[in-house]
PDB file of N, CA and C in Angstrom:
ATOM      1  N   UNK D  28     -14.034 -17.137  13.708  1.00  0.00           N
ATOM      2  CA  UNK D  28     -14.710 -15.931  14.142  1.00  0.00           C
ATOM      3  C   UNK D  28     -13.813 -15.150  15.091  1.00  0.00           C
ATOM      4  N   UNK D  29     -13.550 -13.941  14.725  1.00  0.00           N
ATOM      5  CA  UNK D  29     -12.748 -13.071  15.578  1.00  0.00           C
ATOM      6  C   UNK D  29     -13.655 -12.029  16.219  1.00  0.00           C
ATOM      7  N   UNK D  30     -13.352 -11.733  17.464  1.00  0.00           N
ATOM      8  CA  UNK D  30     -14.133 -10.711  18.173  1.00  0.00           C
ATOM      9  C   UNK D  30     -13.885  -9.321  17.589  1.00  0.00           C
ATOM     10  N   UNK D  31     -12.761  -9.134  16.932  1.00  0.00           N
ATOM     11  CA  UNK D  31     -12.482  -7.824  16.348  1.00  0.00           C
ATOM     12  C   UNK D  31     -13.440  -7.521  15.198  1.00  0.00           C
ATOM     13  N   UNK D  32     -14.018  -8.561  14.596  1.00  0.00           N
ATOM     14  CA  UNK D  32     -14.989  -8.332  13.525  1.00  0.00           C
ATOM     15  C   UNK D  32     -16.214  -7.573  14.024  1.00  0.00           C
ATOM     16  N   UNK D  33     -16.603  -7.819  15.266  1.00  0.00           N
ATOM     17  CA  UNK D  33     -17.734  -7.099  15.855  1.00  0.00           C
ATOM     18  C   UNK D  33     -17.421  -5.601  15.940  1.00  0.00           C
ATOM     19  N   UNK D  34     -16.215  -5.262  16.382  1.00  0.00           N
ATOM     20  CA  UNK D  34     -15.832  -3.854  16.493  1.00  0.00           C
ATOM     21  C   UNK D  34     -15.671  -3.215  15.122  1.00  0.00           C
ATOM     22  N   UNK D  35     -15.162  -3.975  14.164  1.00  0.00           N
ATOM     23  CA  UNK D  35     -15.036  -3.459  12.797  1.00  0.00           C
ATOM     24  C   UNK D  35     -16.425  -3.178  12.229  1.00  0.00           C
ATOM     25  N   UNK D  36     -17.377  -4.086  12.457  1.00  0.00           N
ATOM     26  CA  UNK D  36     -18.747  -3.874  12.000  1.00  0.00           C
ATOM     27  C   UNK D  36     -19.396  -2.676  12.674  1.00  0.00           C
ATOM     28  N   UNK D  37     -19.133  -2.513  13.972  1.00  0.00           N
ATOM     29  CA  UNK D  37     -19.652  -1.358  14.704  1.00  0.00           C
ATOM     30  C   UNK D  37     -19.103  -0.062  14.105  1.00  0.00           C
ATOM     31  N   UNK D  38     -17.801  -0.045  13.863  1.00  0.00           N
ATOM     32  CA  UNK D  38     -17.167   1.137  13.270  1.00  0.00           C
ATOM     33  C   UNK D  38     -17.722   1.407  11.874  1.00  0.00           C
ATOM     34  N   UNK D  39     -17.919   0.355  11.089  1.00  0.00           N
ATOM     35  CA  UNK D  39     -18.484   0.513   9.752  1.00  0.00           C
ATOM     36  C   UNK D  39     -19.896   1.091   9.820  1.00  0.00           C
ATOM     37  N   UNK D  40     -20.684   0.660  10.808  1.00  0.00           N
ATOM     38  CA  UNK D  40     -22.039   1.182  10.964  1.00  0.00           C
ATOM     39  C   UNK D  40     -22.060   2.659  11.318  1.00  0.00           C
ATOM     40  N   UNK D  41     -21.144   3.070  12.209  1.00  0.00           N
ATOM     41  CA  UNK D  41     -21.068   4.487  12.592  1.00  0.00           C
ATOM     42  C   UNK D  41     -20.612   5.338  11.406  1.00  0.00           C
ATOM     43  N   UNK D  42     -19.582   4.878  10.705  1.00  0.00           N
ATOM     44  CA  UNK D  42     -19.061   5.629   9.554  1.00  0.00           C
ATOM     45  C   UNK D  42     -20.108   5.706   8.442  1.00  0.00           C
ATOM     46  N   UNK D  43     -20.812   4.604   8.186  1.00  0.00           N
ATOM     47  CA  UNK D  43     -21.849   4.615   7.150  1.00  0.00           C
ATOM     48  C   UNK D  43     -22.952   5.602   7.499  1.00  0.00           C
ATOM     49  N   UNK D  44     -23.309   5.679   8.770  1.00  0.00           N
ATOM     50  CA  UNK D  44     -24.338   6.633   9.193  1.00  0.00           C
ATOM     51  C   UNK D  44     -23.858   8.072   9.004  1.00  0.00           C
ATOM     52  N   UNK D  45     -22.610   8.339   9.386  1.00  0.00           N
ATOM     53  CA  UNK D  45     -22.070   9.689   9.199  1.00  0.00           C
ATOM     54  C   UNK D  45     -22.028  10.070   7.726  1.00  0.00           C
ATOM     55  N   UNK D  46     -21.571   9.146   6.892  1.00  0.00           N
ATOM     56  CA  UNK D  46     -21.520   9.433   5.454  1.00  0.00           C
ATOM     57  C   UNK D  46     -22.921   9.614   4.875  1.00  0.00           C
ATOM     58  N   UNK D  47     -23.867   8.791   5.298  1.00  0.00           N
ATOM     59  CA  UNK D  47     -25.239   8.932   4.827  1.00  0.00           C
ATOM     60  C   UNK D  47     -25.851  10.262   5.222  1.00  0.00           C
ATOM     61  N   UNK D  48     -25.565  10.683   6.442  1.00  0.00           N
ATOM     62  CA  UNK D  48     -26.073  11.973   6.914  1.00  0.00           C
ATOM     63  C   UNK D  48     -25.458  13.122   6.119  1.00  0.00           C
ATOM     64  N   UNK D  49     -24.150  13.049   5.887  1.00  0.00           N
ATOM     65  CA  UNK D  49     -23.492  14.109   5.122  1.00  0.00           C
ATOM     66  C   UNK D  49     -23.978  14.164   3.682  1.00  0.00           C
ATOM     67  N   UNK D  50     -24.177  12.999   3.067  1.00  0.00           N
ATOM     68  CA  UNK D  50     -24.677  12.975   1.690  1.00  0.00           C
ATOM     69  C   UNK D  50     -26.083  13.560   1.626  1.00  0.00           C
ATOM     70  N   UNK D  51     -26.936  13.184   2.583  1.00  0.00           N
ATOM     71  CA  UNK D  51     -28.287  13.726   2.603  1.00  0.00           C
ATOM     72  C   UNK D  51     -28.266  15.239   2.782  1.00  0.00           C
ATOM     73  N   UNK D  52     -27.428  15.713   3.702  1.00  0.00           N
ATOM     74  CA  UNK D  52     -27.333  17.162   3.913  1.00  0.00           C
ATOM     75  C   UNK D  52     -26.814  17.869   2.668  1.00  0.00           C
ATOM     76  N   UNK D  53     -25.833  17.276   2.010  1.00  0.00           N
ATOM     77  CA  UNK D  53     -25.250  17.897   0.822  1.00  0.00           C
ATOM     78  C   UNK D  53     -26.274  17.981  -0.303  1.00  0.00           C
ATOM     79  N   UNK D  54     -27.126  16.969  -0.422  1.00  0.00           N
ATOM     80  CA  UNK D  54     -28.108  16.952  -1.510  1.00  0.00           C
ATOM     81  C   UNK D  54     -29.302  17.855  -1.200  1.00  0.00           C
ATOM     82  N   UNK D  55     -29.865  17.723  -0.009  1.00  0.00           N
ATOM     83  CA  UNK D  55     -31.108  18.430   0.310  1.00  0.00           C
ATOM     84  C   UNK D  55     -30.907  19.818   0.910  1.00  0.00           C
ATOM     85  N   UNK D  56     -29.882  19.975   1.734  1.00  0.00           N
ATOM     86  CA  UNK D  56     -29.679  21.247   2.427  1.00  0.00           C
ATOM     87  C   UNK D  56     -28.199  21.653   2.379  1.00  0.00           C
ATOM     88  N   UNK D  57     -27.694  22.031   1.225  1.00  0.00           N
ATOM     89  CA  UNK D  57     -26.258  22.321   1.114  1.00  0.00           C
ATOM     90  C   UNK D  57     -25.800  23.518   1.959  1.00  0.00           C
ATOM     91  N   UNK D  58     -26.710  24.411   2.316  1.00  0.00           N
ATOM     92  CA  UNK D  58     -26.328  25.564   3.127  1.00  0.00           C
ATOM     93  C   UNK D  58     -26.012  25.182   4.569  1.00  0.00           C
ATOM     94  N   UNK D  59     -26.513  24.016   5.003  1.00  0.00           N
ATOM     95  CA  UNK D  59     -26.319  23.605   6.389  1.00  0.00           C
ATOM     96  C   UNK D  59     -25.062  22.775   6.602  1.00  0.00           C
ATOM     97  N   UNK D  60     -24.280  22.534   5.542  1.00  0.00           N
ATOM     98  CA  UNK D  60     -23.060  21.740   5.685  1.00  0.00           C
ATOM     99  C   UNK D  60     -21.910  22.697   6.016  1.00  0.00           C
ATOM    100  N   UNK D  61     -21.917  23.194   7.236  1.00  0.00           N
ATOM    101  CA  UNK D  61     -20.857  24.070   7.730  1.00  0.00           C
ATOM    102  C   UNK D  61     -20.952  24.098   9.252  1.00  0.00           C
ATOM    103  N   UNK D  62     -20.027  24.820   9.863  1.00  0.00           N
ATOM    104  CA  UNK D  62     -20.043  24.926  11.322  1.00  0.00           C
ATOM    105  C   UNK D  62     -21.273  25.697  11.790  1.00  0.00           C
ATOM    106  N   UNK D  63     -21.628  26.756  11.076  1.00  0.00           N
ATOM    107  CA  UNK D  63     -22.809  27.528  11.444  1.00  0.00           C
ATOM    108  C   UNK D  63     -24.080  26.715  11.215  1.00  0.00           C
ATOM    109  N   UNK D  64     -24.049  25.835  10.220  1.00  0.00           N
ATOM    110  CA  UNK D  64     -25.204  25.006   9.920  1.00  0.00           C
ATOM    111  C   UNK D  64     -25.508  24.024  11.026  1.00  0.00           C
ATOM    112  N   UNK D  65     -24.482  23.579  11.742  1.00  0.00           N
ATOM    113  CA  UNK D  65     -24.689  22.642  12.846  1.00  0.00           C
ATOM    114  C   UNK D  65     -25.542  23.269  13.942  1.00  0.00           C
ATOM    115  N   UNK D  66     -25.293  24.536  14.249  1.00  0.00           N
ATOM    116  CA  UNK D  66     -26.114  25.203  15.266  1.00  0.00           C
ATOM    117  C   UNK D  66     -27.542  25.404  14.750  1.00  0.00           C
ATOM    118  N   UNK D  67     -27.690  25.642  13.456  1.00  0.00           N
ATOM    119  CA  UNK D  67     -29.023  25.783  12.877  1.00  0.00           C
ATOM    120  C   UNK D  67     -29.790  24.465  12.965  1.00  0.00           C
ATOM    121  N   UNK D  68     -29.092  23.366  12.710  1.00  0.00           N
ATOM    122  CA  UNK D  68     -29.721  22.048  12.794  1.00  0.00           C
ATOM    123  C   UNK D  68     -30.176  21.774  14.219  1.00  0.00           C
ATOM    124  N   UNK D  69     -29.352  22.117  15.182  1.00  0.00           N
ATOM    125  CA  UNK D  69     -29.726  21.910  16.588  1.00  0.00           C
ATOM    126  C   UNK D  69     -30.914  22.787  16.978  1.00  0.00           C
ATOM    127  N   UNK D  70     -30.918  24.047  16.535  1.00  0.00           N
ATOM    128  CA  UNK D  70     -32.011  24.956  16.879  1.00  0.00           C
ATOM    129  C   UNK D  70     -33.337  24.491  16.284  1.00  0.00           C
ATOM    130  N   UNK D  71     -33.294  23.959  15.080  1.00  0.00           N
ATOM    131  CA  UNK D  71     -34.520  23.501  14.425  1.00  0.00           C
ATOM    132  C   UNK D  71     -34.983  22.154  14.963  1.00  0.00           C
ATOM    133  N   UNK D  72     -34.109  21.458  15.665  1.00  0.00           N
ATOM    134  CA  UNK D  72     -34.478  20.175  16.245  1.00  0.00           C
ATOM    135  C   UNK D  72     -34.570  19.040  15.251  1.00  0.00           C
ATOM    136  N   UNK D  73     -33.761  19.091  14.195  1.00  0.00           N
ATOM    137  CA  UNK D  73     -33.821  18.041  13.179  1.00  0.00           C
ATOM    138  C   UNK D  73     -32.607  17.113  13.217  1.00  0.00           C
ATOM    139  N   UNK D  74     -31.801  17.215  14.272  1.00  0.00           N
ATOM    140  CA  UNK D  74     -30.608  16.378  14.378  1.00  0.00           C
ATOM    141  C   UNK D  74     -30.977  14.893  14.415  1.00  0.00           C
ATOM    142  N   UNK D  75     -31.968  14.537  15.191  1.00  0.00           N
ATOM    143  CA  UNK D  75     -32.397  13.144  15.281  1.00  0.00           C
ATOM    144  C   UNK D  75     -32.902  12.604  13.955  1.00  0.00           C
ATOM    145  N   UNK D  76     -33.632  13.425  13.232  1.00  0.00           N
ATOM    146  CA  UNK D  76     -34.148  13.007  11.934  1.00  0.00           C
ATOM    147  C   UNK D  76     -33.011  12.772  10.940  1.00  0.00           C
ATOM    148  N   UNK D  77     -32.000  13.627  10.991  1.00  0.00           N
ATOM    149  CA  UNK D  77     -30.859  13.456  10.095  1.00  0.00           C
ATOM    150  C   UNK D  77     -30.079  12.183  10.412  1.00  0.00           C
ATOM    151  N   UNK D  78     -29.897  11.890  11.695  1.00  0.00           N
ATOM    152  CA  UNK D  78     -29.195  10.666  12.081  1.00  0.00           C
ATOM    153  C   UNK D  78     -29.986   9.447  11.624  1.00  0.00           C
ATOM    154  N   UNK D  79     -31.287   9.502  11.760  1.00  0.00           N
ATOM    155  CA  UNK D  79     -32.126   8.386  11.348  1.00  0.00           C
ATOM    156  C   UNK D  79     -32.053   8.166   9.846  1.00  0.00           C
ATOM    157  N   UNK D  80     -32.099   9.233   9.072  1.00  0.00           N
ATOM    158  CA  UNK D  80     -31.980   9.092   7.620  1.00  0.00           C
ATOM    159  C   UNK D  80     -30.600   8.577   7.215  1.00  0.00           C
ATOM    160  N   UNK D  81     -29.579   8.988   7.932  1.00  0.00           N
ATOM    161  CA  UNK D  81     -28.236   8.499   7.645  1.00  0.00           C
ATOM    162  C   UNK D  81     -28.083   7.025   7.967  1.00  0.00           C
ATOM    163  N   UNK D  82     -28.827   6.539   8.952  1.00  0.00           N
ATOM    164  CA  UNK D  82     -28.723   5.135   9.366  1.00  0.00           C
ATOM    165  C   UNK D  82     -29.386   4.185   8.381  1.00  0.00           C
ATOM    166  N   UNK D  83     -30.123   4.694   7.416  1.00  0.00           N
ATOM    167  CA  UNK D  83     -30.747   3.837   6.409  1.00  0.00           C
ATOM    168  C   UNK D  83     -29.676   3.083   5.611  1.00  0.00           C
ATOM    169  N   UNK D  84     -28.531   3.678   5.443  1.00  0.00           N
ATOM    170  CA  UNK D  84     -27.431   3.022   4.727  1.00  0.00           C
ATOM    171  C   UNK D  84     -26.974   1.776   5.478  1.00  0.00           C
ATOM    172  N   UNK D  85     -27.147   1.751   6.793  1.00  0.00           N
ATOM    173  CA  UNK D  85     -26.767   0.573   7.572  1.00  0.00           C
ATOM    174  C   UNK D  85     -27.555  -0.659   7.147  1.00  0.00           C
ATOM    175  N   UNK D  86     -28.766  -0.475   6.697  1.00  0.00           N
ATOM    176  CA  UNK D  86     -29.569  -1.598   6.224  1.00  0.00           C
ATOM    177  C   UNK D  86     -28.908  -2.246   5.007  1.00  0.00           C
ATOM    178  N   UNK D  87     -28.486  -1.437   4.082  1.00  0.00           N
ATOM    179  CA  UNK D  87     -27.788  -1.941   2.900  1.00  0.00           C
ATOM    180  C   UNK D  87     -26.479  -2.621   3.292  1.00  0.00           C
ATOM    181  N   UNK D  88     -25.732  -1.989   4.177  1.00  0.00           N
ATOM    182  CA  UNK D  88     -24.467  -2.551   4.644  1.00  0.00           C
ATOM    183  C   UNK D  88     -24.684  -3.884   5.351  1.00  0.00           C
ATOM    184  N   UNK D  89     -25.733  -3.983   6.144  1.00  0.00           N
ATOM    185  CA  UNK D  89     -26.063  -5.209   6.863  1.00  0.00           C
ATOM    186  C   UNK D  89     -26.285  -6.368   5.890  1.00  0.00           C
ATOM    187  N   UNK D  90     -27.089  -6.140   4.861  1.00  0.00           N
ATOM    188  CA  UNK D  90     -27.379  -7.211   3.917  1.00  0.00           C
ATOM    189  C   UNK D  90     -26.168  -7.587   3.065  1.00  0.00           C
ATOM    190  N   UNK D  91     -25.332  -6.619   2.750  1.00  0.00           N
ATOM    191  CA  UNK D  91     -24.098  -6.929   2.020  1.00  0.00           C
ATOM    192  C   UNK D  91     -23.192  -7.817   2.866  1.00  0.00           C
ATOM    193  N   UNK D  92     -23.054  -7.490   4.141  1.00  0.00           N
ATOM    194  CA  UNK D  92     -22.208  -8.294   5.019  1.00  0.00           C
ATOM    195  C   UNK D  92     -22.775  -9.698   5.213  1.00  0.00           C
ATOM    196  N   UNK D  93     -24.081  -9.829   5.279  1.00  0.00           N
ATOM    197  CA  UNK D  93     -24.679 -11.162   5.373  1.00  0.00           C
ATOM    198  C   UNK D  93     -24.453 -11.960   4.096  1.00  0.00           C
ATOM    199  N   UNK D  94     -24.515 -11.291   2.960  1.00  0.00           N
ATOM    200  CA  UNK D  94     -24.331 -11.961   1.671  1.00  0.00           C
ATOM    201  C   UNK D  94     -22.926 -12.540   1.530  1.00  0.00           C
ATOM    202  N   UNK D  95     -21.930 -11.841   2.090  1.00  0.00           N
ATOM    203  CA  UNK D  95     -20.545 -12.324   1.976  1.00  0.00           C
ATOM    204  C   UNK D  95     -20.120 -13.100   3.219  1.00  0.00           C
ATOM    205  N   UNK D  96     -21.105 -13.539   4.014  1.00  0.00           N
ATOM    206  CA  UNK D  96     -20.874 -14.401   5.186  1.00  0.00           C
ATOM    207  C   UNK D  96     -19.988 -13.761   6.253  1.00  0.00           C
ATOM    208  N   UNK D  97     -20.191 -12.509   6.517  1.00  0.00           N
ATOM    209  CA  UNK D  97     -19.513 -11.797   7.608  1.00  0.00           C
ATOM    210  C   UNK D  97     -20.550 -11.507   8.689  1.00  0.00           C
ATOM    211  N   UNK D  98     -21.006 -12.574   9.352  1.00  0.00           N
ATOM    212  CA  UNK D  98     -22.101 -12.457  10.307  1.00  0.00           C
ATOM    213  C   UNK D  98     -21.741 -11.597  11.516  1.00  0.00           C
ATOM    214  N   UNK D  99     -20.534 -11.727  12.011  1.00  0.00           N
ATOM    215  CA  UNK D  99     -20.147 -10.956  13.196  1.00  0.00           C
ATOM    216  C   UNK D  99     -20.046  -9.462  12.874  1.00  0.00           C
ATOM    217  N   UNK D 100     -19.572  -9.133  11.676  1.00  0.00           N
ATOM    218  CA  UNK D 100     -19.548  -7.724  11.265  1.00  0.00           C
ATOM    219  C   UNK D 100     -20.972  -7.195  11.122  1.00  0.00           C
ATOM    220  N   UNK D 101     -21.874  -8.023  10.611  1.00  0.00           N
ATOM    221  CA  UNK D 101     -23.276  -7.618  10.478  1.00  0.00           C
ATOM    222  C   UNK D 101     -23.874  -7.355  11.860  1.00  0.00           C
ATOM    223  N   UNK D 102     -23.494  -8.152  12.857  1.00  0.00           N
ATOM    224  CA  UNK D 102     -23.959  -7.899  14.228  1.00  0.00           C
ATOM    225  C   UNK D 102     -23.438  -6.558  14.737  1.00  0.00           C
ATOM    226  N   UNK D 103     -22.204  -6.212  14.378  1.00  0.00           N
ATOM    227  CA  UNK D 103     -21.647  -4.919  14.769  1.00  0.00           C
ATOM    228  C   UNK D 103     -22.418  -3.763  14.164  1.00  0.00           C
ATOM    229  N   UNK D 104     -22.860  -3.924  12.918  1.00  0.00           N
ATOM    230  CA  UNK D 104     -23.663  -2.887  12.262  1.00  0.00           C
ATOM    231  C   UNK D 104     -25.002  -2.739  12.983  1.00  0.00           C
ATOM    232  N   UNK D 105     -25.601  -3.864  13.375  1.00  0.00           N
ATOM    233  CA  UNK D 105     -26.868  -3.811  14.118  1.00  0.00           C
ATOM    234  C   UNK D 105     -26.649  -3.125  15.465  1.00  0.00           C
ATOM    235  N   UNK D 106     -25.549  -3.438  16.136  1.00  0.00           N
ATOM    236  CA  UNK D 106     -25.233  -2.797  17.413  1.00  0.00           C
ATOM    237  C   UNK D 106     -25.083  -1.287  17.244  1.00  0.00           C
ATOM    238  N   UNK D 107     -24.406  -0.863  16.191  1.00  0.00           N
ATOM    239  CA  UNK D 107     -24.246   0.568  15.925  1.00  0.00           C
ATOM    240  C   UNK D 107     -25.600   1.220  15.674  1.00  0.00           C
ATOM    241  N   UNK D 108     -26.469   0.537  14.951  1.00  0.00           N
ATOM    242  CA  UNK D 108     -27.795   1.081  14.667  1.00  0.00           C
ATOM    243  C   UNK D 108     -28.621   1.215  15.943  1.00  0.00           C
ATOM    244  N   UNK D 109     -28.520   0.229  16.833  1.00  0.00           N
ATOM    245  CA  UNK D 109     -29.253   0.299  18.094  1.00  0.00           C
ATOM    246  C   UNK D 109     -28.749   1.452  18.953  1.00  0.00           C
ATOM    247  N   UNK D 110     -27.443   1.616  19.026  1.00  0.00           N
ATOM    248  CA  UNK D 110     -26.880   2.719  19.818  1.00  0.00           C
ATOM    249  C   UNK D 110     -27.268   4.064  19.218  1.00  0.00           C
ATOM    250  N   UNK D 111     -27.256   4.166  17.887  1.00  0.00           N
ATOM    251  CA  UNK D 111     -27.686   5.412  17.252  1.00  0.00           C
ATOM    252  C   UNK D 111     -29.166   5.681  17.499  1.00  0.00           C
ATOM    253  N   UNK D 112     -29.979   4.648  17.560  1.00  0.00           N
ATOM    254  CA  UNK D 112     -31.407   4.824  17.865  1.00  0.00           C
ATOM    255  C   UNK D 112     -31.579   5.353  19.291  1.00  0.00           C
ATOM    256  N   UNK D 113     -30.803   4.849  20.213  1.00  0.00           N
ATOM    257  CA  UNK D 113     -30.882   5.336  21.599  1.00  0.00           C
ATOM    258  C   UNK D 113     -30.455   6.793  21.672  1.00  0.00           C
ATOM    259  N   UNK D 114     -29.391   7.147  20.954  1.00  0.00           N
ATOM    260  CA  UNK D 114     -28.923   8.534  20.930  1.00  0.00           C
ATOM    261  C   UNK D 114     -29.999   9.428  20.312  1.00  0.00           C
ATOM    262  N   UNK D 115     -30.651   8.944  19.252  1.00  0.00           N
ATOM    263  CA  UNK D 115     -31.690   9.720  18.584  1.00  0.00           C
ATOM    264  C   UNK D 115     -32.874   9.987  19.515  1.00  0.00           C
ATOM    265  N   UNK D 116     -33.186   9.028  20.367  1.00  0.00           N
ATOM    266  CA  UNK D 116     -34.288   9.213  21.312  1.00  0.00           C
ATOM    267  C   UNK D 116     -33.979  10.384  22.253  1.00  0.00           C
ATOM    268  N   UNK D 117     -32.741  10.509  22.672  1.00  0.00           N
ATOM    269  CA  UNK D 117     -32.384  11.579  23.602  1.00  0.00           C
ATOM    270  C   UNK D 117     -32.191  12.921  22.919  1.00  0.00           C
ATOM    271  N   UNK D 118     -32.049  12.944  21.617  1.00  0.00           N
ATOM    272  CA  UNK D 118     -31.929  14.217  20.904  1.00  0.00           C
ATOM    273  C   UNK D 118     -33.311  14.740  20.600  1.00  0.00           C
TER     274      UNK D 118
END
């Protein structure tokens, strides 16, 4: 067990959330995938909801990592999800 696996899992969780959020935006709201769209998202107050929907991919990533016996990486994904939940509360 390497401690770097925890950081790799954390990074994977953050990247998966960002990709999930971008994919959701591209599918449901393609007009908001731009610099001007970011201010629109903030004004409408849906930033937290988008982060939460993007974090759903972390669930899939978590179970994949458990299946291939990468427990420490799976803990990193959980840590990333918890930190994103805290950030979402403040948004």
